[in-house]
Short mmCIF file of C-alpha atoms and ligand atoms in Angstrom, two decimals:
data_model
loop_
_atom_site.label_atom_id
_atom_site.label_comp_id
_atom_site.label_asym_id
_atom_site.label_seq_id
_atom_site.Cartn_x
_atom_site.Cartn_y
_atom_site.Cartn_z
CA UNK A 1 112.56 76.92 13.51
CA UNK A 2 109.20 76.03 12.02
CA UNK A 3 105.89 76.88 13.61
CA UNK A 4 105.20 73.44 15.07
CA UNK A 5 108.61 73.21 16.72
CA UNK A 6 108.13 76.70 18.11
CA UNK A 7 104.67 75.89 19.44
CA UNK A 8 105.84 72.68 21.05
CA UNK A 9 108.73 74.37 22.86
CA UNK A 10 106.46 77.19 23.92
CA UNK A 11 103.81 74.88 25.39
CA UNK A 12 106.33 72.76 27.26
CA UNK A 13 107.92 75.88 28.69
CA UNK A 14 104.55 77.33 29.77
CA UNK A 15 103.72 74.15 31.68
CA UNK A 16 107.10 74.31 33.43
CA UNK A 17 106.71 77.97 34.28
CA UNK A 18 103.13 77.73 35.48
CA UNK A 19 104.17 75.14 38.09
CA UNK A 20 105.32 78.08 40.14
CA UNK A 21 101.67 78.86 40.66
CA UNK A 22 101.13 82.18 38.97
CA UNK A 23 99.27 83.09 35.83
CA UNK A 24 101.13 83.22 32.51
CA UNK A 25 99.98 85.55 29.77
CA UNK A 26 101.32 85.62 26.24
CA UNK A 27 100.74 88.40 23.77
CA UNK A 28 101.05 87.95 20.02
CA UNK A 29 99.95 89.69 16.86
CA UNK A 30 97.49 87.72 14.79
CA UNK A 31 99.23 87.88 11.39
CA UNK A 32 97.60 85.76 8.67
CA UNK A 33 99.98 83.64 6.61
CA UNK A 34 103.17 81.74 7.38
CA UNK A 35 105.44 84.75 7.62
CA UNK A 36 104.74 86.56 10.91
CA UNK A 37 107.59 89.02 11.28
CA UNK A 38 107.32 92.35 9.49
CA UNK A 39 108.30 95.86 10.60
CA UNK A 40 104.61 96.69 11.04
CA UNK A 41 103.83 93.57 13.10
CA UNK A 42 106.81 94.41 15.31
CA UNK A 43 105.43 97.92 15.78
CA UNK A 44 101.97 96.59 16.68
CA UNK A 45 103.49 94.10 19.09
CA UNK A 46 105.63 96.69 20.89
CA UNK A 47 102.62 98.98 21.21
CA UNK A 48 100.47 96.13 22.55
CA UNK A 49 103.07 95.24 25.20
CA UNK A 50 103.25 98.87 26.32
CA UNK A 51 99.47 99.02 26.47
CA UNK A 52 99.29 95.83 28.55
CA UNK A 53 101.98 97.02 30.96
CA UNK A 54 100.23 100.36 31.43
CA UNK A 55 96.97 98.60 32.25
CA UNK A 56 98.68 96.36 34.77
CA UNK A 57 100.49 99.24 36.45
CA UNK A 58 97.28 101.23 36.59
CA UNK A 59 95.42 98.33 38.16
CA UNK A 60 98.30 97.79 40.62
CA UNK A 61 98.74 94.20 39.46
CA UNK A 62 102.28 92.88 39.91
CA UNK A 63 103.90 91.27 36.87
CA UNK A 64 107.23 90.37 35.31
CA UNK A 65 108.04 90.09 31.65
CA UNK A 66 109.96 86.87 31.19
CA UNK A 67 112.16 85.47 28.47
CA UNK A 68 111.50 82.06 27.02
CA UNK A 69 114.81 80.37 26.27
CA UNK A 70 114.56 78.71 22.90
CA UNK A 71 117.15 76.93 20.84
CA UNK A 72 116.43 79.31 17.99
CA UNK A 73 114.89 82.72 17.49
CA UNK A 74 111.18 83.20 18.03
CA UNK A 75 108.95 82.29 15.13
CA UNK A 76 106.76 85.33 15.71
CA UNK A 77 106.69 88.39 17.93
CA UNK A 78 105.57 87.10 21.30
CA UNK A 79 106.01 88.34 24.86
CA UNK A 80 105.56 86.29 28.02
CA UNK A 81 104.38 87.70 31.31
CA UNK A 82 104.07 86.20 34.75
CA UNK A 83 101.13 87.94 36.41
CA UNK A 84 100.40 87.80 40.10
CA UNK A 85 96.65 87.66 39.80
CA UNK A 86 94.01 84.95 39.40
CA UNK A 87 93.75 83.48 35.86
CA UNK A 88 90.13 84.54 35.44
CA UNK A 89 90.91 88.18 36.30
CA UNK A 90 93.83 88.15 33.86
CA UNK A 91 91.61 86.62 31.19
CA UNK A 92 89.08 89.43 31.64
CA UNK A 93 91.83 91.98 31.26
CA UNK A 94 93.09 90.18 28.14
CA UNK A 95 89.62 90.31 26.61
CA UNK A 96 89.34 94.02 27.43
CA UNK A 97 92.63 94.57 25.59
CA UNK A 98 91.44 92.53 22.62
CA UNK A 99 88.41 94.82 22.47
CA UNK A 100 90.54 97.96 22.50
CA UNK A 101 89.58 100.04 19.51
CA UNK A 102 92.75 100.61 17.49
CA UNK A 103 94.66 97.36 17.53
CA UNK A 104 92.75 95.10 19.90
CA UNK A 105 91.41 92.98 17.07
CA UNK A 106 94.91 92.31 15.81
CA UNK A 107 96.06 90.77 19.08
CA UNK A 108 95.96 87.32 20.54
CA UNK A 109 96.34 87.20 24.28
CA UNK A 110 96.49 83.77 25.85
CA UNK A 111 96.15 83.15 29.57
CA UNK A 112 97.42 79.98 31.23
CA UNK A 113 96.44 78.88 34.72
CA UNK A 114 98.57 77.21 37.39
CA UNK A 115 98.63 73.88 35.54
CA UNK A 116 99.46 75.43 32.18
CA UNK A 117 95.93 75.14 30.83
CA UNK A 118 94.88 77.79 28.33
CA UNK A 119 91.66 79.57 29.33
CA UNK A 120 89.56 79.73 26.20
CA UNK A 121 87.02 82.37 25.24
CA UNK A 122 84.45 79.63 24.64
CA UNK A 123 83.79 78.91 28.27
CA UNK A 124 83.17 82.56 29.02
CA UNK A 125 80.15 83.52 26.93
CA UNK A 126 82.09 85.94 24.77
CA UNK A 127 81.15 86.41 21.13
CA UNK A 128 83.60 84.87 18.64
CA UNK A 129 86.02 87.29 17.06
CA UNK A 130 85.11 89.09 13.87
CA UNK A 131 87.08 89.06 10.64
CA UNK A 132 89.31 92.11 9.95
CA UNK A 133 87.55 92.84 6.69
CA UNK A 134 83.93 91.76 6.87
CA UNK A 135 81.21 90.93 9.38
CA UNK A 136 81.79 87.18 9.34
CA UNK A 137 83.40 85.33 12.25
CA UNK A 138 87.19 85.36 11.76
CA UNK A 139 87.51 81.58 11.80
CA UNK A 140 84.99 81.20 8.97
CA UNK A 141 86.83 83.61 6.65
CA UNK A 142 90.14 82.02 7.68
CA UNK A 143 88.95 78.54 6.86
CA UNK A 144 87.50 79.47 3.47
CA UNK A 145 90.38 81.82 2.50
CA UNK A 146 87.77 84.42 1.70
CA UNK A 147 90.29 87.29 1.67
CA UNK A 148 93.82 87.41 0.29
CA UNK A 149 96.68 87.54 2.76
CA UNK A 150 97.76 90.81 1.12
CA UNK A 151 94.37 92.41 1.82
CA UNK A 152 94.48 91.30 5.46
CA UNK A 153 98.05 92.56 5.84
CA UNK A 154 97.07 95.87 4.28
CA UNK A 155 94.43 96.33 6.97
CA UNK A 156 97.06 95.69 9.64
CA UNK A 157 99.59 98.04 8.01
CA UNK A 158 97.02 100.84 8.11
CA UNK A 159 96.39 100.14 11.78
CA UNK A 160 100.15 100.16 12.49
CA UNK A 161 100.43 103.53 10.76
CA UNK A 162 97.74 104.93 13.04
CA UNK A 163 99.77 104.09 16.13
CA UNK A 164 102.44 106.74 15.60
CA UNK A 165 101.14 109.46 17.86
CA UNK A 166 98.13 107.81 19.49
CA UNK A 167 98.26 107.71 23.26
CA UNK A 168 97.17 104.50 24.93
CA UNK A 169 93.56 105.01 25.95
CA UNK A 170 92.76 103.97 29.47
CA UNK A 171 89.10 104.82 29.60
CA UNK A 172 86.50 102.13 29.52
CA UNK A 173 88.82 99.35 30.62
CA UNK A 174 89.03 99.79 34.35
ZN1 LIG B 1 85.95 88.21 6.28
#
C-alpha cells in the first residue's frame, strides 16, 4: 500500500472510531524519506508506546490500544489508542511526550477529538518543532532538503541505540 492509500484509510477509520465520543491518539516515528520501517524505527516506536502507556497508567487515565483493520499491512509503525479523557488534556500529554529528552523529538503524536478533527500545535501557542540536526525549524529544513536522509537516519539510529537500558523517565511530566 502506498502512503496516500494508507493515509486515506487511516483518516476514514479515525472519523468512524471517534464517533463513539472518546479521544483518539496515534503515535508514529517521524522517519524522513519514503521508507519508514527499519529495525531502529521499530525499536523507537515500541519504546514510545511503552512510555505513553506508563504515563497514562501513572496519571490514572483509562485507555485501550486498538487495531486499525486495513486491507494491507501498515505503511509505517503506528499505534492507535482510545483515551478516555478530554482531547485538550490528551494533546497536552502528547506534547509533553514529544518534549521528552531522548526520543521525544523523533515522535509524532496526533490527537483527534470526538468528530475526528486533528488538534494542531498551531492553535496552542507552542513553538514549532526543531530540526534533528540544526537549530532551524524542522519544516524549513525538510522543505529545502538541507540534510541528507542518511544523516537524519543516522541521528535516529544513535538515539535508538541509547534506548537499550534507559528507564522511562517520569519526572517533569506530571
Ligand atoms: Zn536542519
